[in-house]
mmCIF file with all atom_site columns, C-alpha atoms in Angstrom:
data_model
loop_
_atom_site.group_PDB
_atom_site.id
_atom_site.type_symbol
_atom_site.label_atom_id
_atom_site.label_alt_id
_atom_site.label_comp_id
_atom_site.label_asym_id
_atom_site.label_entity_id
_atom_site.label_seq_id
_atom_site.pdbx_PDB_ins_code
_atom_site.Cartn_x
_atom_site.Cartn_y
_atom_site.Cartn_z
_atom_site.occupancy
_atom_site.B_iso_or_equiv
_atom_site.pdbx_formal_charge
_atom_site.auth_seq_id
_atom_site.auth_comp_id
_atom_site.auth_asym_id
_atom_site.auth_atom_id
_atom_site.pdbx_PDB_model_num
ATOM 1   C CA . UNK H 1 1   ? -9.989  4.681   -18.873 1.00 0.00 ? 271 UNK H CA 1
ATOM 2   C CA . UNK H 1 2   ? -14.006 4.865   -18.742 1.00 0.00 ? 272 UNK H CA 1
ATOM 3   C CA . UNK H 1 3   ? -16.551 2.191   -18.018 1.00 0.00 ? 273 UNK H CA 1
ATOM 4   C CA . UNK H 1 4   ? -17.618 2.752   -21.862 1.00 0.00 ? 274 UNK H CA 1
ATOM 5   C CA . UNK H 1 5   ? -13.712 2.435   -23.308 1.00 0.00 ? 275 UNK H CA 1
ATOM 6   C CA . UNK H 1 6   ? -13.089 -0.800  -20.724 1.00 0.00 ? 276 UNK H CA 1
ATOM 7   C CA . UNK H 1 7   ? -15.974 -2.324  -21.757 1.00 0.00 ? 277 UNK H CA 1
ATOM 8   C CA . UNK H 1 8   ? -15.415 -1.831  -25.532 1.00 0.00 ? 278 UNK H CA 1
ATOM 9   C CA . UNK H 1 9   ? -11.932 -3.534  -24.984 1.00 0.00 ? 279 UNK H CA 1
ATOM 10  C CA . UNK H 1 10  ? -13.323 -5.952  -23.356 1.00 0.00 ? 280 UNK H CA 1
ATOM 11  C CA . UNK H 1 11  ? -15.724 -6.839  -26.366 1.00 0.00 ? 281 UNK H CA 1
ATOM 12  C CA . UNK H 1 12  ? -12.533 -6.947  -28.874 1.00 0.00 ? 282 UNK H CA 1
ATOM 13  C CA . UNK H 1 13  ? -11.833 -10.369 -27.370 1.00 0.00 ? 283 UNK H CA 1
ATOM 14  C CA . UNK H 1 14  ? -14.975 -11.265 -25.703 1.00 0.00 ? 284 UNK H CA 1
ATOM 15  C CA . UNK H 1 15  ? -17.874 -10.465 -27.452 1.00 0.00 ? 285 UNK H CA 1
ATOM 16  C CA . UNK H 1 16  ? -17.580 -13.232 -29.457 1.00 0.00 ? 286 UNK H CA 1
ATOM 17  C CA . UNK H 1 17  ? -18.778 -15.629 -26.774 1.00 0.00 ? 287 UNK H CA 1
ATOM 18  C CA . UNK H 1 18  ? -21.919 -13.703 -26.404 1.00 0.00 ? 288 UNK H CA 1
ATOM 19  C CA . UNK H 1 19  ? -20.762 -11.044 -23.617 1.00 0.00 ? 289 UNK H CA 1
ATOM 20  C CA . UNK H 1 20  ? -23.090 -8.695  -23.924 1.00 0.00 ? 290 UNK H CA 1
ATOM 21  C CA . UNK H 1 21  ? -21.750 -4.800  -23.697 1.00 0.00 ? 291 UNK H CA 1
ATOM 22  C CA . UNK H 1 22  ? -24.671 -3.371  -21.597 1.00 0.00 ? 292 UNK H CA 1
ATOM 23  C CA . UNK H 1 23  ? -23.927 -6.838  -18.990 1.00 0.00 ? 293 UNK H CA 1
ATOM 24  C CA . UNK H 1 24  ? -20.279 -5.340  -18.956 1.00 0.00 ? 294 UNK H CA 1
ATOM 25  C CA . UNK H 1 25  ? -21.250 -2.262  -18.087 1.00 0.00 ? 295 UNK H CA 1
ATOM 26  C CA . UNK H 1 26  ? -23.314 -3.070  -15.255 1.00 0.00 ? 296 UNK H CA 1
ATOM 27  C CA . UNK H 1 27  ? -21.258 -5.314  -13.971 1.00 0.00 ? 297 UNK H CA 1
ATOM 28  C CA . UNK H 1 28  ? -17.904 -2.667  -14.246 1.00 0.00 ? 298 UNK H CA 1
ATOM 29  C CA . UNK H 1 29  ? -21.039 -0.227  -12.545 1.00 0.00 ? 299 UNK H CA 1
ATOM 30  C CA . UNK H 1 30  ? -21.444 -2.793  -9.745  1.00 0.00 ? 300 UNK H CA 1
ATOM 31  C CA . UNK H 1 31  ? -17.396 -2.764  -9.277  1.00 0.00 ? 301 UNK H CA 1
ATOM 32  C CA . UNK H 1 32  ? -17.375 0.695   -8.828  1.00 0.00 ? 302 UNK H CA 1
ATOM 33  C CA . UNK H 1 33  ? -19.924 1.399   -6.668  1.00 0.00 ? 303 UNK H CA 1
ATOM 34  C CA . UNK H 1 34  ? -20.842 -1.390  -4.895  1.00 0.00 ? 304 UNK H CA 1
ATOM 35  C CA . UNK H 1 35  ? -17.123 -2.629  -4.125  1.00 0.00 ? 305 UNK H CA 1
ATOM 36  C CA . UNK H 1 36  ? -14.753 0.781   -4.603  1.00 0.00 ? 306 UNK H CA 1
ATOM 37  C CA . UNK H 1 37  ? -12.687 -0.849  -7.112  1.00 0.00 ? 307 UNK H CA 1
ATOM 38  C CA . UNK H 1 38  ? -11.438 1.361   -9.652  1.00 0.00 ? 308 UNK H CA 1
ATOM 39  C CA . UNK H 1 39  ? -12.900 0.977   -13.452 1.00 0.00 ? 309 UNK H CA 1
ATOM 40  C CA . UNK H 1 40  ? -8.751  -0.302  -14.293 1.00 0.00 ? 310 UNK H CA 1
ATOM 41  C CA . UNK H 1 41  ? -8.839  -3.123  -11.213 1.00 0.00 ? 311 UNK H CA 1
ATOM 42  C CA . UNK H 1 42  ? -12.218 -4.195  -12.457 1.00 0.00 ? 312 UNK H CA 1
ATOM 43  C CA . UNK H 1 43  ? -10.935 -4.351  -16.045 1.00 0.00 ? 313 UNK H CA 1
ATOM 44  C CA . UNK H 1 44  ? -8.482  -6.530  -15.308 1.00 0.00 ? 314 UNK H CA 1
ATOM 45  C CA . UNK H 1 45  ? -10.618 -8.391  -13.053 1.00 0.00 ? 315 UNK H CA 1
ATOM 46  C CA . UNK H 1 46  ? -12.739 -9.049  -15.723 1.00 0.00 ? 316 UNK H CA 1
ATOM 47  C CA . UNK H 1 47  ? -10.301 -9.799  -18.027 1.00 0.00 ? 317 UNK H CA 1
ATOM 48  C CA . UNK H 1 48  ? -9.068  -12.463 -15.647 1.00 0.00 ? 318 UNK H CA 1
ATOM 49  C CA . UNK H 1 49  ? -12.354 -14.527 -15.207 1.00 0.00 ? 319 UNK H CA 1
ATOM 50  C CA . UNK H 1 50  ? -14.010 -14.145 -18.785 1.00 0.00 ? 320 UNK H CA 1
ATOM 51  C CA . UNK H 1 51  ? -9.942  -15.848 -19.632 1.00 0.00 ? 321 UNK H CA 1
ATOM 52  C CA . UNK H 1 52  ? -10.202 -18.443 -17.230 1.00 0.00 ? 322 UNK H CA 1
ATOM 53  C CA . UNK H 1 53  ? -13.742 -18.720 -17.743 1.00 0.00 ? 323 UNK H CA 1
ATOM 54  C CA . UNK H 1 54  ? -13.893 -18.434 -21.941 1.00 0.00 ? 324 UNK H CA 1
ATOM 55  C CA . UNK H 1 55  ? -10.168 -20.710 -22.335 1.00 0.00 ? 325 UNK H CA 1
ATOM 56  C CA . UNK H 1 56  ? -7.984  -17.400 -23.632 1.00 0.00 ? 326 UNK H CA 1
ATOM 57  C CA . UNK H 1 57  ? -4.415  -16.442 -22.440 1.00 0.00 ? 327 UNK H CA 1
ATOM 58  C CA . UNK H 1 58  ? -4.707  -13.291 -20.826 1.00 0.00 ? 328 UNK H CA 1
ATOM 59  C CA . UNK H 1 59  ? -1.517  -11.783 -20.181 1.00 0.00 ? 329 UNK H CA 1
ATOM 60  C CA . UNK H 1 60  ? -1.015  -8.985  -17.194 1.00 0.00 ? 330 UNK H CA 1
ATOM 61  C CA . UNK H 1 61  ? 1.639   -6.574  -16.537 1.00 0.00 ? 331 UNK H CA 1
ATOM 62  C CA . UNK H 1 62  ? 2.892   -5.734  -12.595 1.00 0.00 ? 332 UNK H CA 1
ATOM 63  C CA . UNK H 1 63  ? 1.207   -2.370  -13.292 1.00 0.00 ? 333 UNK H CA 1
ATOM 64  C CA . UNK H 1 64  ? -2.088  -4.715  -14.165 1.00 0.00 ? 334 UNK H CA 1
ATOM 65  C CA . UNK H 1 65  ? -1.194  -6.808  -11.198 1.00 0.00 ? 335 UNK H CA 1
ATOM 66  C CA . UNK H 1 66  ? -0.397  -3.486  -9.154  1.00 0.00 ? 336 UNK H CA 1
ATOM 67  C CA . UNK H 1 67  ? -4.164  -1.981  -10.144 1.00 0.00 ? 337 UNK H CA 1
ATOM 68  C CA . UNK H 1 68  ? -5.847  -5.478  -9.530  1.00 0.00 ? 338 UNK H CA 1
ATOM 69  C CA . UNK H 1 69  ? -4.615  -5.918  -5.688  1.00 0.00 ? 339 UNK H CA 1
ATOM 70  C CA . UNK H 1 70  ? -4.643  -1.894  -5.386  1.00 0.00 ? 340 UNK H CA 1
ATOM 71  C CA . UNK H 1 71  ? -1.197  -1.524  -4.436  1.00 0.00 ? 341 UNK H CA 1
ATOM 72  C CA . UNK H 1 72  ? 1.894   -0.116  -5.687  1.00 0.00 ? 342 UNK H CA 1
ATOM 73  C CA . UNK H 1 73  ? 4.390   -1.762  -8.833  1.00 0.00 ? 343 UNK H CA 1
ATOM 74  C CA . UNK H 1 74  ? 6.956   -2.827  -6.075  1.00 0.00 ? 344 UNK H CA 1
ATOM 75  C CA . UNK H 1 75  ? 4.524   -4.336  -3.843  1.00 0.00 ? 345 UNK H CA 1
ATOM 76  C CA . UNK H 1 76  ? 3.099   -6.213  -6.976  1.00 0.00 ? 346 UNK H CA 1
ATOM 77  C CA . UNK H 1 77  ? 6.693   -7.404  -7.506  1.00 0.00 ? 347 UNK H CA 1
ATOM 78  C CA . UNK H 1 78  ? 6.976   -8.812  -4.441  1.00 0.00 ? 348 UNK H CA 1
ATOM 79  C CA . UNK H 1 79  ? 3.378   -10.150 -4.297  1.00 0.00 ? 349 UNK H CA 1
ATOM 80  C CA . UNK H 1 80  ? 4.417   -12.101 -7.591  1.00 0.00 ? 350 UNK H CA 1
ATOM 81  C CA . UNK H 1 81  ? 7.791   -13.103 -6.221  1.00 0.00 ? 351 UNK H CA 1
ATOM 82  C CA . UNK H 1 82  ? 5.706   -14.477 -3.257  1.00 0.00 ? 352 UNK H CA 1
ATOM 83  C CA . UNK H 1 83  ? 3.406   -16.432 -5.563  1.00 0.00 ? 353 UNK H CA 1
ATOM 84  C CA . UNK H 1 84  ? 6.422   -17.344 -7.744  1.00 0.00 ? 354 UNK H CA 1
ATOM 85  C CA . UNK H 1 85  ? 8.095   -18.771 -4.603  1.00 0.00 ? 355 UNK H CA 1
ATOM 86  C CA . UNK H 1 86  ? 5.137   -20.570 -3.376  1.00 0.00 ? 356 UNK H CA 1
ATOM 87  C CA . UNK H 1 87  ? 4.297   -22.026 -6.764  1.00 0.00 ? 357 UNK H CA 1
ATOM 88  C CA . UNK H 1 88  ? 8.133   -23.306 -7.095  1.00 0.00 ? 358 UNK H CA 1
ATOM 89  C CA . UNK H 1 89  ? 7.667   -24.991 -3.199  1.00 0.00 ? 359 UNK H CA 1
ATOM 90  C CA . UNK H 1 90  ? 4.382   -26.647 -4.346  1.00 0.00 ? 360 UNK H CA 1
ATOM 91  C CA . UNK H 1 91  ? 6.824   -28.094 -7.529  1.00 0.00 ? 361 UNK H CA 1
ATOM 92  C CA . UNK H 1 92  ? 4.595   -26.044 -10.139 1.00 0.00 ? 362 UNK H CA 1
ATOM 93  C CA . UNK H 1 93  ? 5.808   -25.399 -13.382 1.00 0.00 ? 363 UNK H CA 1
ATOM 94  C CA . UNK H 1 94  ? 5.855   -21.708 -12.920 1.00 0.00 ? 364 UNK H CA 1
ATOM 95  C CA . UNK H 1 95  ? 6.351   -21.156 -16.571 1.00 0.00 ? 365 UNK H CA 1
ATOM 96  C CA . UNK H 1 96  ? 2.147   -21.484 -17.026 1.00 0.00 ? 366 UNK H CA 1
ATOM 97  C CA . UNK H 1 97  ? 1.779   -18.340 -14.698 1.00 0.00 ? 367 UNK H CA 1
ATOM 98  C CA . UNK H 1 98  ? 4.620   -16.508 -15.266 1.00 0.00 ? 368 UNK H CA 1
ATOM 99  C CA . UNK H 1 99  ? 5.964   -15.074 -18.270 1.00 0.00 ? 369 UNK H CA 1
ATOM 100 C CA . UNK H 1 100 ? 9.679   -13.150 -17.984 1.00 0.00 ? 370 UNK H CA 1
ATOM 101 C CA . UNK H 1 101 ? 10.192  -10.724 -20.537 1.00 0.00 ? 371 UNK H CA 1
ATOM 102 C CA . UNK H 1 102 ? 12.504  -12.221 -23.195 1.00 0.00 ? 372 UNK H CA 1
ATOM 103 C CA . UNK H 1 103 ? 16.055  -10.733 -23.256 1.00 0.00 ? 373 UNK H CA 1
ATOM 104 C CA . UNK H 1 104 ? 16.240  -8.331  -26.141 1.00 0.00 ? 374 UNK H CA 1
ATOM 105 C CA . UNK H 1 105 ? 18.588  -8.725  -28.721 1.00 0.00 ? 375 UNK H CA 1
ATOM 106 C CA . UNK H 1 106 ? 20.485  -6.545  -31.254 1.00 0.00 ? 376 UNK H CA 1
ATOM 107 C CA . UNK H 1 107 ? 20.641  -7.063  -34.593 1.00 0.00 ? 377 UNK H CA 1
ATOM 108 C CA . UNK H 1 108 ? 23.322  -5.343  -37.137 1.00 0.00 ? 378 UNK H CA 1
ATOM 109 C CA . UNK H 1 109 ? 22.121  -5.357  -40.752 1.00 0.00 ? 379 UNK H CA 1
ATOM 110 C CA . UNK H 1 110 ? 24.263  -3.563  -43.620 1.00 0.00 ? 380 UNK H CA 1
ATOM 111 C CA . UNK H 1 111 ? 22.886  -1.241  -45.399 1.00 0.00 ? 381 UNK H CA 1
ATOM 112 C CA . UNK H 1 112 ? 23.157  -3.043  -48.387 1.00 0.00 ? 382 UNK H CA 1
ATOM 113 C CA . UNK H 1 113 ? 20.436  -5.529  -47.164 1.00 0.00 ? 383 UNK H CA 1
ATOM 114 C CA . UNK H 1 114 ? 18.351  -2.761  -46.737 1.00 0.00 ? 384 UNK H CA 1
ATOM 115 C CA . UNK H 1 115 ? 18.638  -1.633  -50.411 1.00 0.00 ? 385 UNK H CA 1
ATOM 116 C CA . UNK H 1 116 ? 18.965  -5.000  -52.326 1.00 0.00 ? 386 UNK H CA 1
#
């Protein structure tokens, strides 16, 4: 991912609060150069303070979480175990940070449904 492609997915849910492309850009610049994140860690980062910042549900993988603290998916895993842990100690309701993928389920459809 580019500067120009983070910031443009960026603007898909932010731009409507006035974020301003070019400010994106220099601040993803900034990121880069100024603090050797990588364009994906600052994307994220991004993403997680315009949410916090603008009210919106952002949503991150382990392989966001991973990029963001610059470490590998395992140690992201065990970073959010950590958290998860801590959060549970403090009596959180961990369910506002931490969303387990739903079991999947199967479905069995006749083909008749399908042509009816």
């Amino acid at each position: 991912m580019t500067i120009e492609e983070a910031a443009t997915e960026l603007m898909k849910t932010y731009s409507r609060f006035g974020v301003d492309k070019k400010e994106l850009i220099r601040m993803m610049k900034n990121g880069v150069r100024n603090y050797d994140l990588t364009v994906e860690s600052t994307f994220h980062g991004l993403r997680m303070v315009f949410g916090e910042q603008f009210g919106i549900s952002e949503v991150f993988t382990q392989k966001d979480i991973a990029a963001m603290l610059d470490v590998s998916e395992e140690e992201a895993v065990l970073e959010i175990e950590a958290a998860k842990a801590q959060l549970i100690e403090q009596g959180e309701d961990i369910s506002q940070y931490i969303i387990s993928e739903p079991q999947r389920q199967k479905f069995i459809l006749s083909p008749q449904k399908w042509t009816s």
